[in-house]
Short mmCIF file of C-alpha atoms in Angstrom, two decimals:
data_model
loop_
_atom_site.label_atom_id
_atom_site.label_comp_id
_atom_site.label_asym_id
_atom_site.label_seq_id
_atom_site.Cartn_x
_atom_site.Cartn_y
_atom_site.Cartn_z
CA UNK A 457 22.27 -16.69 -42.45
CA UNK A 458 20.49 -13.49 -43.47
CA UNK A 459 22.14 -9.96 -41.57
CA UNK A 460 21.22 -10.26 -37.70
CA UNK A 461 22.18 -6.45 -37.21
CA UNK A 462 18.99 -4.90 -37.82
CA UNK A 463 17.02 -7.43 -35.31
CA UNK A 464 14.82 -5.74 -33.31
CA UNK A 465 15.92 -4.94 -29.57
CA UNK A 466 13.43 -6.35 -27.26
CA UNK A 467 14.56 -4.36 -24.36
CA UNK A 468 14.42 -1.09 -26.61
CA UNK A 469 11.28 -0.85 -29.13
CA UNK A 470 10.91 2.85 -30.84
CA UNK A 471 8.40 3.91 -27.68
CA UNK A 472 10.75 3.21 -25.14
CA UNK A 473 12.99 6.70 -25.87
CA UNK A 474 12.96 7.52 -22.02
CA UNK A 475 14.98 4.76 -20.70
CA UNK A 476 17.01 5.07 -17.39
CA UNK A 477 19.72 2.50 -16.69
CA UNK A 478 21.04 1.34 -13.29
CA UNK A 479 24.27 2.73 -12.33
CA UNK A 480 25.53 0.26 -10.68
CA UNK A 481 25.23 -3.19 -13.36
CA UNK A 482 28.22 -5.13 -11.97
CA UNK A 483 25.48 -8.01 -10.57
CA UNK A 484 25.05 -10.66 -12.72
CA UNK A 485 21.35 -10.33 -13.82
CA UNK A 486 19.13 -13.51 -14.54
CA UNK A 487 15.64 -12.17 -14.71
CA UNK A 488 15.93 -8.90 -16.07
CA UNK A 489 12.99 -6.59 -15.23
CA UNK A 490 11.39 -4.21 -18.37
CA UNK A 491 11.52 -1.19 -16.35
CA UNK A 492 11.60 0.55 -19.42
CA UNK A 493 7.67 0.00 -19.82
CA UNK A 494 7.68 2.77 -16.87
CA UNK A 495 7.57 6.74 -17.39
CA UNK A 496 10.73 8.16 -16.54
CA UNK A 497 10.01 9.54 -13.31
CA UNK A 498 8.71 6.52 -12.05
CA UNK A 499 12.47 4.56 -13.48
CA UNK A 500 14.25 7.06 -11.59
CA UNK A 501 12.22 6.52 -8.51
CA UNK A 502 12.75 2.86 -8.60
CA UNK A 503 16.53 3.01 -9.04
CA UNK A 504 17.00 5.34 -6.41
CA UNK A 505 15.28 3.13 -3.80
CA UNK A 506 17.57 0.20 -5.00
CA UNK A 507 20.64 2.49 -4.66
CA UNK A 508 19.62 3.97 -1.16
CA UNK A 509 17.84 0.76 0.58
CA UNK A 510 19.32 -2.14 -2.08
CA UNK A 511 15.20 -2.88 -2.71
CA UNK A 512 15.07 -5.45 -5.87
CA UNK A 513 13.66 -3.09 -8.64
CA UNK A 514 11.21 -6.54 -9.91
CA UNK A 515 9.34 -5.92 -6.28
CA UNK A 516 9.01 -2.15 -6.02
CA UNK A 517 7.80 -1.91 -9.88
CA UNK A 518 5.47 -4.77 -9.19
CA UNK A 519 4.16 -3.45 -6.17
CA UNK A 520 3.52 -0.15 -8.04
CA UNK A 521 1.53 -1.97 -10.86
CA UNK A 522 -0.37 -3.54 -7.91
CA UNK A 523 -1.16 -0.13 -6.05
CA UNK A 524 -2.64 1.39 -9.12
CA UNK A 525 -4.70 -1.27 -9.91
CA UNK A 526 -6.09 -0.73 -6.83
CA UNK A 527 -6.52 3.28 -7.01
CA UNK A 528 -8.61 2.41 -10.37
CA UNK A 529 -10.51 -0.25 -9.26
CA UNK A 530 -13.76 -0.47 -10.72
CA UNK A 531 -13.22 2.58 -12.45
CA UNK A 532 -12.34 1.65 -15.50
CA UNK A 533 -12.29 -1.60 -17.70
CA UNK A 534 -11.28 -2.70 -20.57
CA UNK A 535 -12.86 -3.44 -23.89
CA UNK A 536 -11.03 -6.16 -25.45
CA UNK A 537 -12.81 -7.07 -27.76
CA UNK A 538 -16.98 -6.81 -28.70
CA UNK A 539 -18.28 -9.58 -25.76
CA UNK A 540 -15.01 -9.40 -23.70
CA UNK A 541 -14.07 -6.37 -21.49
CA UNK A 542 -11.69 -7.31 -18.27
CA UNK A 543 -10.29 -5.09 -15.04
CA UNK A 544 -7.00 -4.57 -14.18
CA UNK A 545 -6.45 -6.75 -11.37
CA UNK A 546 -3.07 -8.42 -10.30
CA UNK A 547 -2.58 -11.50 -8.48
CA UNK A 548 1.31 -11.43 -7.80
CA UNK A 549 3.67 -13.24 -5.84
CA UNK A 550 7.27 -11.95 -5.29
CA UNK A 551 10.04 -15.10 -4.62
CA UNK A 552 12.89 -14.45 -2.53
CA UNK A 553 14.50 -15.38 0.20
CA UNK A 554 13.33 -14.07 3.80
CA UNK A 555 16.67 -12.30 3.56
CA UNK A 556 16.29 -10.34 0.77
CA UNK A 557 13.92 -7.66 2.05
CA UNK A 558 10.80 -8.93 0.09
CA UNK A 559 8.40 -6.82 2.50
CA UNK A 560 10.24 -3.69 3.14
CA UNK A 561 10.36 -3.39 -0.24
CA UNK A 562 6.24 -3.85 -1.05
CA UNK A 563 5.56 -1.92 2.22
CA UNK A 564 7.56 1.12 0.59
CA UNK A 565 4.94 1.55 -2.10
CA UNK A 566 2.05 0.36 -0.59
CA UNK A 567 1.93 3.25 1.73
CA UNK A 568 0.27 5.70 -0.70
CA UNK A 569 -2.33 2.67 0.47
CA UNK A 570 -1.99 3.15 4.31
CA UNK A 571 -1.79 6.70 3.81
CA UNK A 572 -5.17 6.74 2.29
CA UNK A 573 -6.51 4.04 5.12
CA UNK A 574 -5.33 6.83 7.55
CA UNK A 575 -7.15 9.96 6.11
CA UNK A 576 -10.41 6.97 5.66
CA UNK A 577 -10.30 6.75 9.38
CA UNK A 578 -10.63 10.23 10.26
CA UNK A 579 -13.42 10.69 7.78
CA UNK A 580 -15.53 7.76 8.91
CA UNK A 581 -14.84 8.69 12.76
CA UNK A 582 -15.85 12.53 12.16
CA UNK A 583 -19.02 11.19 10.15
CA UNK A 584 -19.59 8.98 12.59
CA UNK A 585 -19.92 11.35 15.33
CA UNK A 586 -21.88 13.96 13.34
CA UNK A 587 -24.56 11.04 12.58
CA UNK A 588 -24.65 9.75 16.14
CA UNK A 589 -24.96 13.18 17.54
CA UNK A 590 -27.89 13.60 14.95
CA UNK A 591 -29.94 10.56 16.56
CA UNK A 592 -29.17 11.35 19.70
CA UNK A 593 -32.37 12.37 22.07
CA UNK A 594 -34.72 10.74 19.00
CA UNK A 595 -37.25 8.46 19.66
CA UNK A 596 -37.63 5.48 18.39
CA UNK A 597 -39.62 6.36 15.23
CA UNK A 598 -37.66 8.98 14.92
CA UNK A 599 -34.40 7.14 14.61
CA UNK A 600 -36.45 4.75 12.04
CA UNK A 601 -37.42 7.37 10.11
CA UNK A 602 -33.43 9.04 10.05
CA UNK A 603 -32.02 5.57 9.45
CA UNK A 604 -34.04 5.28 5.95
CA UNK A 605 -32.67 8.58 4.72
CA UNK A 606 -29.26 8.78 5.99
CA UNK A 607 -27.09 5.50 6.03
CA UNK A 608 -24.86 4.65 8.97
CA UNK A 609 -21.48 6.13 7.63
CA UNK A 610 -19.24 2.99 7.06
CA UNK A 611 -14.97 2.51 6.70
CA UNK A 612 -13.39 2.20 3.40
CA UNK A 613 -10.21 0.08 3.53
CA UNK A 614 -7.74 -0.44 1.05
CA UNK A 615 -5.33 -3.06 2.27
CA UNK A 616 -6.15 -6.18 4.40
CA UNK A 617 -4.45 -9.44 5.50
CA UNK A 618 -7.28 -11.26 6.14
CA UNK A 619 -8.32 -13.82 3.31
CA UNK A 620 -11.19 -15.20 4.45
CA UNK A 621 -14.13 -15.11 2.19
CA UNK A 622 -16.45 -13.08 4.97
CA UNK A 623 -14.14 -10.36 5.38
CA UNK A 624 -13.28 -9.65 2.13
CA UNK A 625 -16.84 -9.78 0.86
CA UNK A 626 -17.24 -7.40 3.02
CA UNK A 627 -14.58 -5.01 2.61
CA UNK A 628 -14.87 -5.08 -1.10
CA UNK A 629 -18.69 -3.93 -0.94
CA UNK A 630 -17.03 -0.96 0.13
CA UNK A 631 -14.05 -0.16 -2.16
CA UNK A 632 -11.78 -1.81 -4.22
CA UNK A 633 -8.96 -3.61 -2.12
CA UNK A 634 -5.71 -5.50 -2.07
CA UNK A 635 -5.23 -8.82 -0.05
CA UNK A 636 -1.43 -8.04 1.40
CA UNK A 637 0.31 -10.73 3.20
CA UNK A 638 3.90 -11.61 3.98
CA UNK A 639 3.53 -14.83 3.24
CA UNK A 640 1.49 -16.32 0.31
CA UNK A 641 1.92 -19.86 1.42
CA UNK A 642 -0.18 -19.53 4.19
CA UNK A 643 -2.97 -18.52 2.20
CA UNK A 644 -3.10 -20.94 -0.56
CA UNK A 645 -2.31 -24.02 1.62
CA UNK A 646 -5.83 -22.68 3.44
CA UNK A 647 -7.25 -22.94 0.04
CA UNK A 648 -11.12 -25.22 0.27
CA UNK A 649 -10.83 -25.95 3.94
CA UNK A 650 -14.50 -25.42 4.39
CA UNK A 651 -16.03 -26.65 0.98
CA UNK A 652 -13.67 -28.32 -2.04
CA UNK A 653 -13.39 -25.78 -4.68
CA UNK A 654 -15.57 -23.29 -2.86
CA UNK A 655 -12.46 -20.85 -1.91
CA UNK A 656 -10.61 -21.15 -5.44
CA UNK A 657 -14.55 -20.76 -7.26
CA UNK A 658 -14.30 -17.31 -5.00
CA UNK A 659 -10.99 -15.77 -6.36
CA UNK A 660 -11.23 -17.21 -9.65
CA UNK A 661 -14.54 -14.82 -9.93
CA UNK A 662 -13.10 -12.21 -8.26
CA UNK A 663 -10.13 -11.89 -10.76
CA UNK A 664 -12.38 -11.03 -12.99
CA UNK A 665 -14.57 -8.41 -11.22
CA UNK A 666 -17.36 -10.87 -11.82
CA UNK A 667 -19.99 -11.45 -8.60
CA UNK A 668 -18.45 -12.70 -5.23
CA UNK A 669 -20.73 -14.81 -2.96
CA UNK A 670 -20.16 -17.03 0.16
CA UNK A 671 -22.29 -19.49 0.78
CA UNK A 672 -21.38 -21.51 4.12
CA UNK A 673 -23.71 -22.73 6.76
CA UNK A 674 -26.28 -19.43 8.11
CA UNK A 675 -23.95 -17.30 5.98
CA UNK A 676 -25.33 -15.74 2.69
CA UNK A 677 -22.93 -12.55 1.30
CA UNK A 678 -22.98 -11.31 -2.15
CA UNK A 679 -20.54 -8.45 -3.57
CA UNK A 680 -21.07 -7.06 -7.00
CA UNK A 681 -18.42 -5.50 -9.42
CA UNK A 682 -15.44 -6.74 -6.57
CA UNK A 683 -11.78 -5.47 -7.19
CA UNK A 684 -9.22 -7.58 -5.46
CA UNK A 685 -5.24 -7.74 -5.85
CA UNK A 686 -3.05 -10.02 -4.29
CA UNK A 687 0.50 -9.66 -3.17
CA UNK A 688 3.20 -11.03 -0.92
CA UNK A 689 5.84 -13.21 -1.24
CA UNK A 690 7.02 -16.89 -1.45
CA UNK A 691 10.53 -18.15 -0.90
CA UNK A 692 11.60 -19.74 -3.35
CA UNK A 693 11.89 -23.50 -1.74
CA UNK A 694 8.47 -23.61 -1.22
CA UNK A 695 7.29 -23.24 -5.06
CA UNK A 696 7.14 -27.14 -5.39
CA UNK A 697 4.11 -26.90 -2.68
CA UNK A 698 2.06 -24.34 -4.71
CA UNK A 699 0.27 -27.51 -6.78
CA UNK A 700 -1.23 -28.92 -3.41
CA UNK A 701 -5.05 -28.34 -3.18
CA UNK A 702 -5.23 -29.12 -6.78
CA UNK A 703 -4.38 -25.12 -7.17
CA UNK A 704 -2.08 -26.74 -10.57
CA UNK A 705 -4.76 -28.21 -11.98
CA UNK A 706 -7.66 -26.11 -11.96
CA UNK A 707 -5.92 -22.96 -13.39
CA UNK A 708 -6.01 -21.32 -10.48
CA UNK A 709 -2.10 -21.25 -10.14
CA UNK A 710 -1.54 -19.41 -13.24
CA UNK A 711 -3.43 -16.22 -12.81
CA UNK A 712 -0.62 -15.61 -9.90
CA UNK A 713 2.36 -13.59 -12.07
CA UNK A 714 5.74 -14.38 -10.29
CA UNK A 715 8.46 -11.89 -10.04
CA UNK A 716 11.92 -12.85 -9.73
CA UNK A 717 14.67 -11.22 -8.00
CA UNK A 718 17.09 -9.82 -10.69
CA UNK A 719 20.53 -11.42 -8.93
CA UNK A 720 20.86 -14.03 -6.11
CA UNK A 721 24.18 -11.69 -4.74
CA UNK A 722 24.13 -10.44 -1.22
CA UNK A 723 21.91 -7.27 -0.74
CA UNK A 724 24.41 -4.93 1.20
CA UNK A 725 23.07 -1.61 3.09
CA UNK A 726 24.26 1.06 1.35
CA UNK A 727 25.02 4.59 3.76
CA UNK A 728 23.26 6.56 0.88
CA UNK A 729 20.39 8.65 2.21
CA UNK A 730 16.78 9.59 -0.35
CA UNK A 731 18.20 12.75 -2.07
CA UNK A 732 15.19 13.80 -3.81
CA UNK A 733 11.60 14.19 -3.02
CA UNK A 734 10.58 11.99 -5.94
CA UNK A 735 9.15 8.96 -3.37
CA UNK A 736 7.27 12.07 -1.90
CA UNK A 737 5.89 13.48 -5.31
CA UNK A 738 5.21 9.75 -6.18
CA UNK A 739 2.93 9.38 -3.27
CA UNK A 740 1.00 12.39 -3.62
CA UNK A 741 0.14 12.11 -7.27
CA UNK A 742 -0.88 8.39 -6.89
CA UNK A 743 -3.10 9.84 -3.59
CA UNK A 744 -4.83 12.39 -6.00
CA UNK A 745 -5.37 10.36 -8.70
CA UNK A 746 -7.68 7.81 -6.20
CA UNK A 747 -9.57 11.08 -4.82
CA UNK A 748 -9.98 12.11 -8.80
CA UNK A 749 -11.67 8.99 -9.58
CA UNK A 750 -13.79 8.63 -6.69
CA UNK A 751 -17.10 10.39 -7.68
CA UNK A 752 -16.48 8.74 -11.13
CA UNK A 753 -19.06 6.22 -12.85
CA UNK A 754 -17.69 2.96 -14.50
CA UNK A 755 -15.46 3.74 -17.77
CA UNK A 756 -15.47 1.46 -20.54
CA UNK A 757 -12.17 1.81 -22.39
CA UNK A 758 -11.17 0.56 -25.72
CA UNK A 759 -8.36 -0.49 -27.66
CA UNK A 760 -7.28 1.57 -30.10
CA UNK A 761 -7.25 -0.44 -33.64
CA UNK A 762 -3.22 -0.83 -33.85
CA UNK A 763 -2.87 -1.93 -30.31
CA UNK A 764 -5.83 -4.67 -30.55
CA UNK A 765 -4.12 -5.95 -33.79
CA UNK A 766 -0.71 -5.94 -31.41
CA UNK A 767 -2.71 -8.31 -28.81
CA UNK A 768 -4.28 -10.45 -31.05
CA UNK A 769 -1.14 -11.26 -32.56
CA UNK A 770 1.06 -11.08 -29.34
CA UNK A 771 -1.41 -13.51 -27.82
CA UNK A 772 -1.58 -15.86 -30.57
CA UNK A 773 1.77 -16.10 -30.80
CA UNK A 774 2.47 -16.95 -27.02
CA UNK A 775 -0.59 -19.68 -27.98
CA UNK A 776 1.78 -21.30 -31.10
CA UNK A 777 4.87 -21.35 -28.97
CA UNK A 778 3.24 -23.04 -26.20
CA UNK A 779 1.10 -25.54 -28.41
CA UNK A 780 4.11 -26.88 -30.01
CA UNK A 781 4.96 -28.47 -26.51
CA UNK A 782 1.58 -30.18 -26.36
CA UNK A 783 1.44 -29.53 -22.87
CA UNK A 784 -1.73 -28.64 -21.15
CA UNK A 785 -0.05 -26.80 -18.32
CA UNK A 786 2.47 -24.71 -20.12
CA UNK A 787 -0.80 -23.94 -22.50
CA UNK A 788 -2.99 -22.79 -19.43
CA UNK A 789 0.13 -20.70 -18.18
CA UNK A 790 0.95 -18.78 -21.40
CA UNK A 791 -2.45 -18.32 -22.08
CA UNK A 792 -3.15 -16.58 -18.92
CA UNK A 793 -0.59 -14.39 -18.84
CA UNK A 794 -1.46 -13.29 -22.54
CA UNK A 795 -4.66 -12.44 -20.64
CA UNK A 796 -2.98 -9.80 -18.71
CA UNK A 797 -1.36 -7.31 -21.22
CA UNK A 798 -4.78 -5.26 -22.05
CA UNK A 799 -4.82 -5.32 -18.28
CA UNK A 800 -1.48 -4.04 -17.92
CA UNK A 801 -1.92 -1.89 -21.22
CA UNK A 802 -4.27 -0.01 -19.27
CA UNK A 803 -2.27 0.81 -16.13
CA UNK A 804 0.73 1.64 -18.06
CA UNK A 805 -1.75 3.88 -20.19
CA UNK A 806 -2.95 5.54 -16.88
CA UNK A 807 0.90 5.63 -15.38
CA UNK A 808 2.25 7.10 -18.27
CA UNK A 809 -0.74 10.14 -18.49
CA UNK A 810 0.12 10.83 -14.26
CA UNK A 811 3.54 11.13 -14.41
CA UNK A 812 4.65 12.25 -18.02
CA UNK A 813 3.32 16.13 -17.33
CA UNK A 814 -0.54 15.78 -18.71
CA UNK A 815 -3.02 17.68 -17.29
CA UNK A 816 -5.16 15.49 -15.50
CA UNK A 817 -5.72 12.21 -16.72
CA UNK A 818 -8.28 11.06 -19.20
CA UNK A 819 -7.83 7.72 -21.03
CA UNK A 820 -9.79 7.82 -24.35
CA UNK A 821 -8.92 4.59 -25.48
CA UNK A 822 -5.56 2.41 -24.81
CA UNK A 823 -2.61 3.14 -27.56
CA UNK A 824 -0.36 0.89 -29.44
CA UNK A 825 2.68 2.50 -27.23
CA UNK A 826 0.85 0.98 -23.77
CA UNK A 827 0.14 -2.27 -25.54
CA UNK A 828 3.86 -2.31 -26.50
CA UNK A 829 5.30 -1.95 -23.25
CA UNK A 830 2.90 -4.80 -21.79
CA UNK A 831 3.85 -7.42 -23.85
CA UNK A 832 7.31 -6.57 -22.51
CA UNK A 833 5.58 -7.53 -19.00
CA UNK A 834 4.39 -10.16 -20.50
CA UNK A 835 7.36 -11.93 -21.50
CA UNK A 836 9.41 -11.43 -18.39
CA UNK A 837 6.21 -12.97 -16.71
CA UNK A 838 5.91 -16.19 -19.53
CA UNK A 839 10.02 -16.03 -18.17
CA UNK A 840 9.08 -16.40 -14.56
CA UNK A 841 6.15 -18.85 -15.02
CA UNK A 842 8.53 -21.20 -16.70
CA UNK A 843 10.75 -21.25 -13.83
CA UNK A 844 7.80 -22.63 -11.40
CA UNK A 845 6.65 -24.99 -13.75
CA UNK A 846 9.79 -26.18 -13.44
CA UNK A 847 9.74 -26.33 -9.82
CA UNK A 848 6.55 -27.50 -9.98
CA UNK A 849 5.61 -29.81 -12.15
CA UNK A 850 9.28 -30.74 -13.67
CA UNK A 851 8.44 -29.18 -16.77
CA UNK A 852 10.61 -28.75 -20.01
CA UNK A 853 10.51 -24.73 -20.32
CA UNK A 854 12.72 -21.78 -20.45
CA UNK A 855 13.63 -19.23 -18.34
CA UNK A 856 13.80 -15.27 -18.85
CA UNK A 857 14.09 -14.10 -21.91
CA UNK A 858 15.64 -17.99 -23.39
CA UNK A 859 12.51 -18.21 -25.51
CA UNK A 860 12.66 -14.51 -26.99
CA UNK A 861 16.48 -15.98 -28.09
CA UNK A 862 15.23 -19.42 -29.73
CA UNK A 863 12.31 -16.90 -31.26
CA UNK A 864 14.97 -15.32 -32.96
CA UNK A 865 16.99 -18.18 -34.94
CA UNK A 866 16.05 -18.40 -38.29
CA UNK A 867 14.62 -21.93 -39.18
CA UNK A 868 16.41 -24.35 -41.75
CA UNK A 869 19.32 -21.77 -41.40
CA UNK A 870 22.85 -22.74 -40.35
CA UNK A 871 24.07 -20.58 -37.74
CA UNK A 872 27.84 -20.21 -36.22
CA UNK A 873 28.48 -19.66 -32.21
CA UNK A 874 29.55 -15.63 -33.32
CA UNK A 875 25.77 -15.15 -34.77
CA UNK A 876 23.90 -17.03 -31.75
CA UNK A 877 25.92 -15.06 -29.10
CA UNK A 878 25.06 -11.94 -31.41
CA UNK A 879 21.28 -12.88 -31.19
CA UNK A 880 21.70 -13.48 -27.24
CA UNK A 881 22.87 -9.81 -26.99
CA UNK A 882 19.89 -8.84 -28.56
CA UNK A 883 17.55 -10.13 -26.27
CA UNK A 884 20.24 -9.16 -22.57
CA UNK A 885 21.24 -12.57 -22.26
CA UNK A 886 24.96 -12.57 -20.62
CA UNK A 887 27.71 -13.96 -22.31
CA UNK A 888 28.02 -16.74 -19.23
CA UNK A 889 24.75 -17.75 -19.40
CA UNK A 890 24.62 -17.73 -23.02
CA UNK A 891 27.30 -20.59 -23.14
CA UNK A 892 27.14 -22.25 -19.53
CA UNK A 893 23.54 -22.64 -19.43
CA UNK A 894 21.52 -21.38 -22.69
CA UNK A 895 23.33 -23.36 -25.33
CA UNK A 896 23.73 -26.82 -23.78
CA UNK A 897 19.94 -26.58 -22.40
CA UNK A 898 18.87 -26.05 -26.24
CA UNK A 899 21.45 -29.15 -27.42
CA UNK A 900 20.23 -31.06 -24.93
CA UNK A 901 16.83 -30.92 -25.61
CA UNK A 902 17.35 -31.04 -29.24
CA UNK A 903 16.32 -27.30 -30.36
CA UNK A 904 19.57 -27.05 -31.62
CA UNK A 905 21.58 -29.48 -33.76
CA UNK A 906 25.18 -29.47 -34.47
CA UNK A 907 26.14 -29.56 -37.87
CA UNK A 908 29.81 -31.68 -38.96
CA UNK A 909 31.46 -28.23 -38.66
CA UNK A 910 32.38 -26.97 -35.45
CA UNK A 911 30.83 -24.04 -34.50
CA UNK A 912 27.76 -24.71 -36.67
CA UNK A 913 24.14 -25.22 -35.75
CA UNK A 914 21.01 -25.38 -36.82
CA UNK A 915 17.61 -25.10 -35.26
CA UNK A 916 15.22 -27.71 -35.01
CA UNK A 917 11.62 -27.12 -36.48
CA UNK A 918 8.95 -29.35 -34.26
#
């Protein structure tokens, strides 16, 4: 076998220089999160809120993805390709148990949300009263005439729990929005109770900033350019349900990027207090940046050459892997996570420009670096969607970073236990899940042979 020394480090590519660790890495770690994708400030913001209120770092840097998607909105989108631009949207669900502080730790970040719900209230209720006291003592005519030129001031809102198609037509004719709930289960089991398909046909548009429109009995409402997110959690017995309504058939299912806890140990409160005002600093600069953009037109933003050649061949590759299982569903879900790094390319892009000491931020077209760090994403996320195919439809996949290891063996090359658990380093696989769980799922499934030697393998080519 050729030198396995120099293979690259998946959890530490050349733009990654800025990379904070955990102190405290005693827990056994099964879905390792790419915080390094994150500007340093942000890392160190993260890590402290784990240290101080034992929050899983997977649902704070989630949330934060979520949070600016939703302070860009419509703002910006991305050119892909000539034909094929896209939004940064996010439809997430975080798995845990109802133990593990799923909502705390989302509620945390989404206040630079509430915060900016708050300050919408006061505006609309102070315009409100300055255009009521207008019309007041006006005839009728009069208040005609007033009404044509000056609109009735209306309330932006930025987070909601209500899913129903009316309300969130409505809200997002206002401003872009996130759909927060506790609970995802709730929502997708109320999936087509009025009209089959109807309620899927909705977010399925939605995702992709393309027209919304209810149609239900004396009910017409129409939304152009809509920008919704979607988070909240699922525990993790109920993933088997999440194919019910025909959501694992109709795609629907995989535009929903699952986040893993990093360790199934015990949570425990810690007596550590916030030291620093970086949570503080955090909220105020993601506050600004959503008042920066708001007299802003629509920004088309390209790729820049290198990182379009990085996604084409990122995607295509996640494409081979997952046609060599000849399975539709493990197709539609790598596929559609592909279809999220120029998404996440771009808030990473944005992220990186707030917090890394620019002046201002102005995104001239999205960089190699950005497109980097979001295929990370997008491999911890091809990681999680394995693990609920395998709760829900009993497929044959891998978990975590598994696949980045079997990427890694050579073909036609023998290969000794030393050099595999070398390669398993590589990618942050621990050495007890390397042999108790990684090696005799690949034997079994015959990825791996065993040669007459002991000690010897070699891989299988499909």
């Amino acid at each position: 076998m050729t030198k396995i020394n120099n293979l690259p480090d998946l959890n530490n590519i050349s733009s990654l220089e800025d990379t904070v660790l955990p102190k405290n890495t005693a827990k056994e770690v099964n879905y390792p999160f790419p915080l390094v994708v994150f500007p340093k400030y942000i890392q160190e913001a993260l890590l402290e809120l784990q240290d101080v209120f034992s929050f899983e770092k997977p649902y704070t840097a989630m949330t934060t993805l979520v949070v600016l998607s939703v302070i860009i909105g419509g703002k910006m989108r991305v050119i892909v390709k000539n034909g094929w631009t896209t939004i940064p949207s996010i439809y997430t669900a975080i798995i845990g148990n109802s133990s593990i502080g799923k909502s705390p730790a989302i509620k945390i970040i989404l206040k630079v949300l509430t915060s900016i719900n708050e300050k919408e209230i006061e505006r609309y209720e102070a315009k409100k009263a300055e255009w009521e006291a207008a019309i007041a003592g006006m005839n009728e005519t009069e208040k005609r005439e007033f009404i044509l030129e000056n609109k009735e001031p209306t309330r932006k809102r930025l987070i909601t729990s209500d899913a129903t198609q009316e309300s969130l037509c409505h809200l997002l004719a206002k401003d872009s929005l996130v759909l927060f709930k506790d609970e995802l289960i709730g929502w997708l089991k109320s999936m087509n109770q009025y009209r089959q398909g109807a309620d899927i046909e909705f977010f399925l548009s939605v995702f992709n900033g393309l027209v919304g429109e209810v149609d239900r009995v004396g009910k017409n409402l129409y939304v152009k350019d809509p920008f919704l997110s979607i988070i909240g959690g699922i525990q993790p017995s109920i993933l088997p349900q999440l194919t019910k309504n025909g959501n694992g058939d109709n795609g629907f299912l995989y535009r929903i990027l699952f986040v893993m806890p990093e360790s199934e140990s015990v949570n425990y409160l810690s007596e550590k207090e916030l030291s620093s005002n970086r949570l503080d600093t955090f909220y105020k600069k993601m506050e600004g940046l959503y008042y920066a953009l708001q007299d802003e037109e629509m920004r088309y933003i390209p790729l820049s050459k290198e990182a379009r050649s990085y996604f084409i061949s990122s995607f295509n590759h996640y494409l081979k892997i997952a046609s060599e299982t000849k399975d539709d569903a493990i197709i539609s879900a790598y596929k559609k996570v592909g279809d999220y790094m120029p998404r996440f390319a771009l808030l990473l892009e944005v992220l990186h420009q707030l917090f890394d000491d620019q002046i201002g931020v102005y995104i001239g077209s999205v960089s190699l670096v950005s497109m980097e760090k979001a295929k990370l994403l997008c491999d911890y996320f091809i990681g999680t969607a394995n693990v609920v195919l395998e709760q829900t439809h009993g497929k044959s996949s891998f978990q975590g970073n598994h696949q980045s290891f079997l990427d890694l063996i050579p073909e036609n090359t023998l290969v000794t236990t030393s050099e595999l658990h070398k390669i398993a380093e590589q990618v942050g696989i621990k050495t007890s899940n390397f042999k108790n769980r990684l090696l005799p799922k690949l034997l079994e499934k015959g990825m791996l042979k065993k040669t007459d030697k002991r000690g010897e393998y070699i891989k299988t080519v499909s």
